[in-house]
Coordinates of C-alpha atoms in Angstrom, one line a residue:
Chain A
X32 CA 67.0 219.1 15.4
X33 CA 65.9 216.9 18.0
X34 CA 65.8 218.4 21.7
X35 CA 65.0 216.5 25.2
X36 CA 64.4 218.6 28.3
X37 CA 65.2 217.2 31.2
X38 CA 62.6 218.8 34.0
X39 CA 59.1 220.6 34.3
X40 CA 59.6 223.6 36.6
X41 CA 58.7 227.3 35.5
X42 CA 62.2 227.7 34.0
X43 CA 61.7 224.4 31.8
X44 CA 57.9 225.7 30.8
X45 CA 59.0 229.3 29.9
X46 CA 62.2 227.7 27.7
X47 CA 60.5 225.0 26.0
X48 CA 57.9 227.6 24.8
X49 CA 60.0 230.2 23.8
X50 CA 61.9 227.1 22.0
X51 CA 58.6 226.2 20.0
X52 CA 57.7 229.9 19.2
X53 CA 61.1 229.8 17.6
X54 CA 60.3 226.9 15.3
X55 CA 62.1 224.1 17.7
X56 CA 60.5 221.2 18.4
X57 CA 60.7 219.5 21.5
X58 CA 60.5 215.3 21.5
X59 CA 60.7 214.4 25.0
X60 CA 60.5 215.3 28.6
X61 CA 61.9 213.7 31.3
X62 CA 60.8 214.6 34.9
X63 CA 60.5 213.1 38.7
X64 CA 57.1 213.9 38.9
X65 CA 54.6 212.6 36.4
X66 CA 52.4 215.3 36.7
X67 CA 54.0 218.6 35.6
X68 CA 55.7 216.1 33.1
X69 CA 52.6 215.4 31.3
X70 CA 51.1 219.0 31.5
X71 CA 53.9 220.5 30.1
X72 CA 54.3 217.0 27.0
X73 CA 50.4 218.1 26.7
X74 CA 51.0 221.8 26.4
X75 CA 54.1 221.1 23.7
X76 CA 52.6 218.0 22.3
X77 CA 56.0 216.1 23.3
X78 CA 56.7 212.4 25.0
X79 CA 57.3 212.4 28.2
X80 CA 59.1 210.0 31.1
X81 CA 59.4 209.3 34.3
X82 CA 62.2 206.8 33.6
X83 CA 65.6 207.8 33.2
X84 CA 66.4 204.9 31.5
X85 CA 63.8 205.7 28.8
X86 CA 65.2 208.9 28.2
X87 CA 65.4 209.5 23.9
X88 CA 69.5 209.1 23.5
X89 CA 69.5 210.0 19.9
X90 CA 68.5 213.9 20.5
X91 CA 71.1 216.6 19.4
X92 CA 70.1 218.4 22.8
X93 CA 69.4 217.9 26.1
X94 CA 68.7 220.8 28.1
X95 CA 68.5 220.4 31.5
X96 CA 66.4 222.6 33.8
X97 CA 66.3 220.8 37.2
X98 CA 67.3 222.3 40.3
X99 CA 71.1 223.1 40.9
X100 CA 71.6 220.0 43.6
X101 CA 69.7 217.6 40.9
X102 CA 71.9 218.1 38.5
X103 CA 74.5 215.0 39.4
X104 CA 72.1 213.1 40.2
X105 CA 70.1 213.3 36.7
X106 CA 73.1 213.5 34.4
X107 CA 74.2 209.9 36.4
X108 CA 70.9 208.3 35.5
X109 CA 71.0 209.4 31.9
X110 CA 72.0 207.0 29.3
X111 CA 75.0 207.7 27.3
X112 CA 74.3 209.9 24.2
X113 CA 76.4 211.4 21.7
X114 CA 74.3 214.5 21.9
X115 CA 75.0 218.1 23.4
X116 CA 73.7 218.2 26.9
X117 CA 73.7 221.7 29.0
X118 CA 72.8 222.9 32.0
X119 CA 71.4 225.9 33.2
X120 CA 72.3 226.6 36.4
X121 CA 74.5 229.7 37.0
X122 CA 76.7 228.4 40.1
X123 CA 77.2 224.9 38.6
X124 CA 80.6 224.4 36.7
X125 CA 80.3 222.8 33.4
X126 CA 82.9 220.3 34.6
X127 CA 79.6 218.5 36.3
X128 CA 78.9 217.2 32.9
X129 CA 82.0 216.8 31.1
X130 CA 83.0 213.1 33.0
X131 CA 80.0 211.9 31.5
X132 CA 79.0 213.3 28.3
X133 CA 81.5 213.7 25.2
X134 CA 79.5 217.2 24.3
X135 CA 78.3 219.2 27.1
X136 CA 77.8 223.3 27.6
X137 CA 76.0 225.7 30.0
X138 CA 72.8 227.4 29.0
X139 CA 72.7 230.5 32.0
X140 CA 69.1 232.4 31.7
X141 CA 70.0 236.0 34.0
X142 CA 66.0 236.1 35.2
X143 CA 64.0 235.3 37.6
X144 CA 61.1 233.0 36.1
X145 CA 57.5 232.5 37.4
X146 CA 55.0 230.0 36.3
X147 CA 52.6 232.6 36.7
X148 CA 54.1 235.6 34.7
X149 CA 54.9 235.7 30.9
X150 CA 58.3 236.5 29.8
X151 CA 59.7 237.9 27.3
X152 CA 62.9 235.4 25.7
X153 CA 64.6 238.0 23.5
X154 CA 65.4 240.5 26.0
X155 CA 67.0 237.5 28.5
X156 CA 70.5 237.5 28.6
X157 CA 71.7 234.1 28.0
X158 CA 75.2 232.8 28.8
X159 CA 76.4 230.3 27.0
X160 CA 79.7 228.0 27.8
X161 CA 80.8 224.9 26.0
X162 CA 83.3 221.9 26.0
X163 CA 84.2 223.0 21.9
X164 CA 83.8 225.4 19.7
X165 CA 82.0 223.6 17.4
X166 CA 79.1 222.6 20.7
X167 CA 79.5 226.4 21.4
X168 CA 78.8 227.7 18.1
X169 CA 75.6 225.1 18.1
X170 CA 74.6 226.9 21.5
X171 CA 74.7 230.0 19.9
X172 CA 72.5 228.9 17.0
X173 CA 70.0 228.0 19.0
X174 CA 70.3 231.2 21.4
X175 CA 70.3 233.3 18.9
X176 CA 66.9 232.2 17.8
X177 CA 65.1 232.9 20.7
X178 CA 67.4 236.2 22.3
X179 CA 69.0 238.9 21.0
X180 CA 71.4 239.1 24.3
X181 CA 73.7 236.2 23.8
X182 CA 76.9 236.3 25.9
X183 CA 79.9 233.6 26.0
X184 CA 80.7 233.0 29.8
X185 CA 83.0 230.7 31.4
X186 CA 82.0 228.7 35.0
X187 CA 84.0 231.4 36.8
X188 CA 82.6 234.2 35.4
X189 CA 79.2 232.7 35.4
X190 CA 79.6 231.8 39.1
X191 CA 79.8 235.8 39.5
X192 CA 76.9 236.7 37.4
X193 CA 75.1 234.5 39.8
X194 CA 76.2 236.1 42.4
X195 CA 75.4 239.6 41.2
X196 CA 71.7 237.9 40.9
X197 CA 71.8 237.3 44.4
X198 CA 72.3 241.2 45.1
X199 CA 70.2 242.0 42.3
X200 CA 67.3 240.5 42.8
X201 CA 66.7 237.7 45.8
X202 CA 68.9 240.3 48.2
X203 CA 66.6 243.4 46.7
X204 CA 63.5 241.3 47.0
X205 CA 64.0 240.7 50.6
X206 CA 65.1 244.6 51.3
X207 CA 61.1 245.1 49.7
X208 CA 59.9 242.7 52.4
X209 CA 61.5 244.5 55.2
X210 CA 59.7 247.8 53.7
X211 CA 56.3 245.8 53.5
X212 CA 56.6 244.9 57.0
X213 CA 57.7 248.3 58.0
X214 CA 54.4 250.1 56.6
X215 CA 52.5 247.0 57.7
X216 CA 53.3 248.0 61.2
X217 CA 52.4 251.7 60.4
X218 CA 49.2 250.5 59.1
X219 CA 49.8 250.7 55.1
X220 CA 49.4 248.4 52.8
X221 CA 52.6 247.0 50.9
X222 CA 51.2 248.4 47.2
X223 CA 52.0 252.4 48.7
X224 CA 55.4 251.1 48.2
X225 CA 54.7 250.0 44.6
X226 CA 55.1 253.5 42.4
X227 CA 58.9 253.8 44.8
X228 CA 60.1 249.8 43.6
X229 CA 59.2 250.6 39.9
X230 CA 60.8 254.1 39.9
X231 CA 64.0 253.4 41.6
X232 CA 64.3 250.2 39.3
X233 CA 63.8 251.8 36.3
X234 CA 65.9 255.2 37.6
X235 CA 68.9 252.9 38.2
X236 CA 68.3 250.8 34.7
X237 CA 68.2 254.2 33.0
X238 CA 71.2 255.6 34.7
X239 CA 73.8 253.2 33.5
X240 CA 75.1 253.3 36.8
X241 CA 73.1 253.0 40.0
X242 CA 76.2 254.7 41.8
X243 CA 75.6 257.9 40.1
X244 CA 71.5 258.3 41.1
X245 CA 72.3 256.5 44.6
X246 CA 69.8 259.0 47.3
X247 CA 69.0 258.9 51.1
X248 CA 70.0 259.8 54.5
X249 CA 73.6 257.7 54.0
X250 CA 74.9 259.4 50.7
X251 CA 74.2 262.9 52.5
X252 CA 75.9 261.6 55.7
X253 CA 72.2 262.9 57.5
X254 CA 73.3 261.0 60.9
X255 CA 70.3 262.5 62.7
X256 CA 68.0 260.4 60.4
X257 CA 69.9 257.7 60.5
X258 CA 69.6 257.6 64.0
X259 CA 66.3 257.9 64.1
X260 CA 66.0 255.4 62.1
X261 CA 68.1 252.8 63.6
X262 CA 66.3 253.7 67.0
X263 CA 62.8 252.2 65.3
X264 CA 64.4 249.2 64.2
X265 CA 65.7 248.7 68.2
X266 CA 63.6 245.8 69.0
X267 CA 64.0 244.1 65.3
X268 CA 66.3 241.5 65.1
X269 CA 69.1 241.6 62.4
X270 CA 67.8 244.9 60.7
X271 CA 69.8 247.3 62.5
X272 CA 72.8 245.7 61.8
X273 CA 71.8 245.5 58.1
X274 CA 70.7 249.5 58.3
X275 CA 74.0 250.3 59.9
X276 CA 76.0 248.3 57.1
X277 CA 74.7 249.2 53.8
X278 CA 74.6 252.7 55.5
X279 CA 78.4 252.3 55.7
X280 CA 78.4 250.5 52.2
X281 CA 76.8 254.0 50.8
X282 CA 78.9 256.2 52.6
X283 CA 81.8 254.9 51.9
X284 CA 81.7 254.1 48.2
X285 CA 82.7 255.8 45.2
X286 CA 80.0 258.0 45.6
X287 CA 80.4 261.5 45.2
X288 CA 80.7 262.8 49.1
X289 CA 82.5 259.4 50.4
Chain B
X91 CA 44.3 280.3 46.0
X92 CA 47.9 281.9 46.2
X93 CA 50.5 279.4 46.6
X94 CA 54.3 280.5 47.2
X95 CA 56.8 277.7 46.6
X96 CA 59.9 277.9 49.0
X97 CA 63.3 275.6 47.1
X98 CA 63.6 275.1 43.7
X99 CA 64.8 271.3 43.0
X100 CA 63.3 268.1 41.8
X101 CA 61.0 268.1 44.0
X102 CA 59.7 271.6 43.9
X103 CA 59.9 271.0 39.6
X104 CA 58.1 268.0 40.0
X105 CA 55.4 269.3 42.4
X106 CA 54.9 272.6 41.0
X107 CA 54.5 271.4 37.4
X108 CA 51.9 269.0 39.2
X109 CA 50.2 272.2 40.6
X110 CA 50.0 273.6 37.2
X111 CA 48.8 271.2 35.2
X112 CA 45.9 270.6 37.8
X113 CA 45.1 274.7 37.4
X114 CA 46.9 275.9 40.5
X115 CA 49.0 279.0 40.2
X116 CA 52.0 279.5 41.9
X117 CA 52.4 283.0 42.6
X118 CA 56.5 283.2 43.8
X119 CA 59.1 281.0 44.5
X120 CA 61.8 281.5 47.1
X121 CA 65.3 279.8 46.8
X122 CA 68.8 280.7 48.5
X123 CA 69.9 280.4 44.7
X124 CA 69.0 283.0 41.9
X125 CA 69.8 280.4 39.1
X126 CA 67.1 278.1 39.9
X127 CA 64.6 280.0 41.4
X128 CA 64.8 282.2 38.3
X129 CA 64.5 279.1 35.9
X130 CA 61.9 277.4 37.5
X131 CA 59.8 280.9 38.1
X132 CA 60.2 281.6 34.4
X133 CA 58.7 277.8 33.4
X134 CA 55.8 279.0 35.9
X135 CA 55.2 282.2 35.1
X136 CA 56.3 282.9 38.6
X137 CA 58.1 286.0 40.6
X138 CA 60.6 284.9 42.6
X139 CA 63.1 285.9 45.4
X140 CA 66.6 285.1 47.1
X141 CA 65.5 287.5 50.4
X142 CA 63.0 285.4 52.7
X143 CA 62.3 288.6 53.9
X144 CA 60.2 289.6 50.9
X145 CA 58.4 286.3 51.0
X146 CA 54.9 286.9 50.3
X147 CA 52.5 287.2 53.7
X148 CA 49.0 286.8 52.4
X149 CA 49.7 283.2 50.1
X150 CA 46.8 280.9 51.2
X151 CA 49.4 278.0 50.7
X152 CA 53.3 277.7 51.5
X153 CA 54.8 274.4 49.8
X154 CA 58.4 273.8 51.5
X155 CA 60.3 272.2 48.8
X156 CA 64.4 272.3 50.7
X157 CA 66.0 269.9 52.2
X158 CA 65.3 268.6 55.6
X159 CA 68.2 270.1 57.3
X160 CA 67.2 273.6 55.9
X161 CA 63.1 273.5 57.2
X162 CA 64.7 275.0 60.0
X163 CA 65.9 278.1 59.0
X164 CA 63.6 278.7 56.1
X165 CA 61.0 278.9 58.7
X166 CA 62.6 281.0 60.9
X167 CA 63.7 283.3 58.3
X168 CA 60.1 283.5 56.6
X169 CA 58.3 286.6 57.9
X170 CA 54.9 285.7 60.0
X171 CA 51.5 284.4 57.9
X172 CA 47.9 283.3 58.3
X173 CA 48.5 281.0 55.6
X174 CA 49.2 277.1 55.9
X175 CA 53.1 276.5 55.9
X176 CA 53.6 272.6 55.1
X177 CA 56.8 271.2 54.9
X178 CA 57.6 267.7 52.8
X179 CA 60.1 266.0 54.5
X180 CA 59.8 262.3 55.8
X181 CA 61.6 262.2 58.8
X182 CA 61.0 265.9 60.3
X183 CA 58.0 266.0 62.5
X184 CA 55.2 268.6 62.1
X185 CA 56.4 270.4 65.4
X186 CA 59.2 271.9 63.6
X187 CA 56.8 274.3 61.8
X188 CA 53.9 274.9 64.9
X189 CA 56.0 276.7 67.3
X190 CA 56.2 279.6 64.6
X191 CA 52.8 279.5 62.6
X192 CA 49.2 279.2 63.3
X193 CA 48.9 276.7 60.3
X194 CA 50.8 274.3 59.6
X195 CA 51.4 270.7 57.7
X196 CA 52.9 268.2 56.2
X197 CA 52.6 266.7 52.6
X198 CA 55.1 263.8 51.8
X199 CA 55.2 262.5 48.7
X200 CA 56.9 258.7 48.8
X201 CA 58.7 259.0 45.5
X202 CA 62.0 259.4 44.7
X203 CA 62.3 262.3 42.4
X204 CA 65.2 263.2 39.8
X205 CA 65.4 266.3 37.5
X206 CA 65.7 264.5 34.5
X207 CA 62.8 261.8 34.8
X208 CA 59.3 262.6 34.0
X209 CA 56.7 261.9 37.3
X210 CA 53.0 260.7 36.9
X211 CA 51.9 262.6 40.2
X212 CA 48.5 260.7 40.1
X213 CA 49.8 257.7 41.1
X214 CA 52.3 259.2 43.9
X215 CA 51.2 258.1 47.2
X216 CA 50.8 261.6 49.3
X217 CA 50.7 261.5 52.9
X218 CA 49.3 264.2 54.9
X219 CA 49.5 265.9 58.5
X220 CA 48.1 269.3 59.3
X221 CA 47.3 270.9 63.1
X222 CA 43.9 271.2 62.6
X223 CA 40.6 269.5 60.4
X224 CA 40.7 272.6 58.5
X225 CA 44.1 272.8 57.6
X226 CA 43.6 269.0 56.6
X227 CA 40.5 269.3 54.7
X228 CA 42.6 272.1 52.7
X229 CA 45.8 269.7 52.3
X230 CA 43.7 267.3 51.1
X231 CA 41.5 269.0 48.6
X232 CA 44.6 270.4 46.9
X233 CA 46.0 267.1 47.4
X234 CA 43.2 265.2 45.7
X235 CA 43.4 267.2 42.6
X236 CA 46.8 266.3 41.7
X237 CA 46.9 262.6 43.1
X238 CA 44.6 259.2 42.8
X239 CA 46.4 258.0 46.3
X240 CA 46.2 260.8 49.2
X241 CA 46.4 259.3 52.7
X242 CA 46.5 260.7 56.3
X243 CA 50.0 259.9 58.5
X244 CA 51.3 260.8 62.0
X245 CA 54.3 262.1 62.2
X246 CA 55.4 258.8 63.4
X247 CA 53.6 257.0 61.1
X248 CA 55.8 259.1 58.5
X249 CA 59.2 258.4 59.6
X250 CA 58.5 255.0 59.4
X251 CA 56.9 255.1 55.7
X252 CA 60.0 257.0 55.1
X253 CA 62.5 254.1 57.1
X254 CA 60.5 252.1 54.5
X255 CA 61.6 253.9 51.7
X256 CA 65.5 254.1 52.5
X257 CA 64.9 250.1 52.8
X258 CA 62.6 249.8 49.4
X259 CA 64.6 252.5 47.2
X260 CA 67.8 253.9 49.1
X261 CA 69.1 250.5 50.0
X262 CA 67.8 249.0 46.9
X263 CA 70.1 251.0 44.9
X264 CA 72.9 250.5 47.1
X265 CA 72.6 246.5 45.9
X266 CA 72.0 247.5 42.6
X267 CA 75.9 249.0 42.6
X268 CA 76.9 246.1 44.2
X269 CA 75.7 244.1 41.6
X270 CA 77.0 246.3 38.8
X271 CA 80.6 246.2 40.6
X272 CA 80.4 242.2 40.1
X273 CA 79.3 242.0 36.9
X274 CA 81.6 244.6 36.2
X275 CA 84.8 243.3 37.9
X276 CA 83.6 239.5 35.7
X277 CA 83.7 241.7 32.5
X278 CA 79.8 242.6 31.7
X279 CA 78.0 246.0 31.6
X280 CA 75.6 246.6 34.4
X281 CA 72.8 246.7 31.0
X282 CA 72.8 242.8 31.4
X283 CA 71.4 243.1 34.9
X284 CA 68.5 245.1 33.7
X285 CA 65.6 242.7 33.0
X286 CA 66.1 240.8 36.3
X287 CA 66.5 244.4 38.3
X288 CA 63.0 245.2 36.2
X289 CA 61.2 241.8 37.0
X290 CA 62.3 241.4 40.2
X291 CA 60.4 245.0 40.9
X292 CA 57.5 244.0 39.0
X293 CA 57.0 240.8 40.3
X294 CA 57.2 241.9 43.7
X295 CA 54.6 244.8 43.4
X296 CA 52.6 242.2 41.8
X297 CA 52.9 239.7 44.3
X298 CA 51.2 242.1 46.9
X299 CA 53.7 240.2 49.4
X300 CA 57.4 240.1 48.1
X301 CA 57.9 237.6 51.1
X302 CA 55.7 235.0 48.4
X303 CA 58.2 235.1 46.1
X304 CA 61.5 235.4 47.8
X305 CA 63.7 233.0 45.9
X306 CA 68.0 232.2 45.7
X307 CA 70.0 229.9 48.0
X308 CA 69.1 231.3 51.3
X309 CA 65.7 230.4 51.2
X310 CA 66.4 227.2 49.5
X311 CA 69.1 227.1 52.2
X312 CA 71.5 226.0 49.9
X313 CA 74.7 226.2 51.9
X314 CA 77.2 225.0 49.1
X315 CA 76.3 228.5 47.2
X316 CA 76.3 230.4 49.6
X317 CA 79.7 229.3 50.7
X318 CA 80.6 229.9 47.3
X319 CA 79.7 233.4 46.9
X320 CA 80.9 234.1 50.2
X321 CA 84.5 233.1 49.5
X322 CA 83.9 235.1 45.9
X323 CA 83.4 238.3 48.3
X324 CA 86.5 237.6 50.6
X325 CA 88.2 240.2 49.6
X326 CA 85.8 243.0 49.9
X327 CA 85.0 244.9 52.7
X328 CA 82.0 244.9 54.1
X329 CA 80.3 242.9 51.4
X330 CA 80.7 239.3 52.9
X331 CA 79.2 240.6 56.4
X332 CA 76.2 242.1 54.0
X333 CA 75.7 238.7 52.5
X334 CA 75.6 236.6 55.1
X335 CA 73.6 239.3 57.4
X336 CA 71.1 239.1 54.3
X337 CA 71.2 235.4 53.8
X338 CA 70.4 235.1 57.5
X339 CA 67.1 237.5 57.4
X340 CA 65.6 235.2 54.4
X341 CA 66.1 232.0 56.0
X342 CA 64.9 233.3 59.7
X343 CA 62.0 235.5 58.2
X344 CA 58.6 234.1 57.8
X345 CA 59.0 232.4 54.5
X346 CA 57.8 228.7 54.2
X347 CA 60.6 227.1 54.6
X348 CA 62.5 229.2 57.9

């Protein structure tokens, strides 16, 4: 089978290998930049382009791993090709690519992916979407080779998972940074913090449910520390709104004493 | 050196089991319930008591173990001692315990501790306070026998390291839910959000700075999705203020791009 990917970023690096390691070979890459084009053609011994004109149009797949606003823009340059070409972007509808391209699909990776850490493909949830069974079924060939957590998701649905990214990892990321500055000002370093992240990420994993091992001032209703607490933040913009909130978001959940 | 360990839950499991291992004794425990203080006096080899009145007097070491509402009364309930009384709370200041005894301290763990999860105590961060060099240099000896990371805090320095916390684990959690609700509500088990939650924690300890490696639309400012998900939210309470309040602190914090 012949596959094209379209991009050269960390999600495009981490795919293609875990593609090669599965016994895929990949033909061509097409990129903006020549640069990470040719490292990443070196590292896979693939073609690659610059040219959208000169991109391969007999593949079976295309997978493209651009950024979510390049997406348009790179499917329009393409040449027309009977082959399967997906996405990978968890907000973008697969109706992007279905003007254009007779056989198109969705190819949603739920991680966060950088060039500088290994990951590991088969415990990636991957969900898959597709304009016919017979391009899903292909999809799910291929998945299946490289994870053993392969989901069917429509644009809707996927637009949700995204979503539930946002809170699960760029929203949680940026809760950590407001911790890092916090002991920063106290005069800690940020890795004191570092046995707390891994333990309440793993607690919550292990749980099932992160309602049911949900701790802190909020879930006991402790107003006193929360007040303390929101008194420190005083001269911080935005964060005692943001205490005060997902304060209220705790307290009055489905947790236990709500 | 006699120890006597006053409360009897996950923390005082945890913490005691630490002692232990690292050839302290624990000589009795105190606990408002029988049940517990029985069960965790019988893994010790431990007396214990429900009458604070028949609290040892002549322990070298008194390890407060309750809640922080109940420091309080535990203290004032405990008959008078030589020994060092330190409570573990985050929030409460030493004060609480100097009025009554001679010596006194703090010893805060910054973990979150469940009954059902094993702890490595040698890699809790253990922050310490006392009302005299002494008392200190005792706190920390014990300290250093149980744990690679002991450190000195104020007790201001402490409720900040524990505002941290509620920001870095308590509030973490809180998004976690939120992102099992979502995933949930699109027809998924919260299992598929487990190698992101897990990266996204590693990554970020790895980092050494999680505001390096912030990523999602609101640091890409990428209105359109955020729009999206806002409308996705509409119907929630609370949640679409959360988002945007969120969104807002990543693209006004000191990430490259603000």
């Amino acid at each position: 089978m012949k596959i094209v990917l379209l991009g050269a970023g960390n999600l495009a690096a981490h795919l293609s290998a875990a593609l090669k390691n599965a016994g895929f070979e990949i033909a061509q890459i097409y990129n903006r930049s020549e640069k990470s084009a040719r490292e990443l053609a070196d590292a896979l011994h693939a073609r690659c382009t610059t040219d959208a004109a000169q991109i391969d149009t007999d593949a079976s797949l295309y997978l493209m791993c651009v950024s979510d606003d390049a997406i348009a823009s790179v499917a329009g340059k393409m040449p027309p090709t009977d082959g399967l070409v997906v996405h990978t972007a968890g907000s973008v509808p697969m109706k992007i690519l279905s003007d254009k391209f007779r056989n198109c699909g969705v190819w949603y990776p739920l991680q966060t992916f950088s060039k500088s850490r290994p990951v590991d493909f088969a415990e990636i949830p991957l969900f898959l979407e597709a304009n016919s069974p017979e391009n899903l079924q292909l999809l799910r060939q291929i998945a299946g080779k490289i994870s053993k957590k392969v989901y069917e998701a429509t644009s809707d649905e996927r637009i949700r998972l995204h979503l539930a990214a946002v809170f699960g990892c760029n929203f949680v990321n940026c809760l950590y940074n407001v911790s890092a500055g916090i002991v920063g000002e106290a005069g800690f370093d940020f890795e004191i913090l570092a046995p707390l992240i891994l333990e309440t990420a793993r607690k919550a994993v292990a749980s099932g449910d992160p309602g049911k091992v949900q701790t802190g001032p909020a879930v006991r209703n402790d107003t006193s520390v929360m007040q303390k607490h929101t008194e420190l933040l005083s001269d911080r913009p935005d964060l005692p709104e943001i205490y005060t909130r997902l304060s209220k978001y705790i307290s009055t959940s489905r947790f236990p004493d709500a």
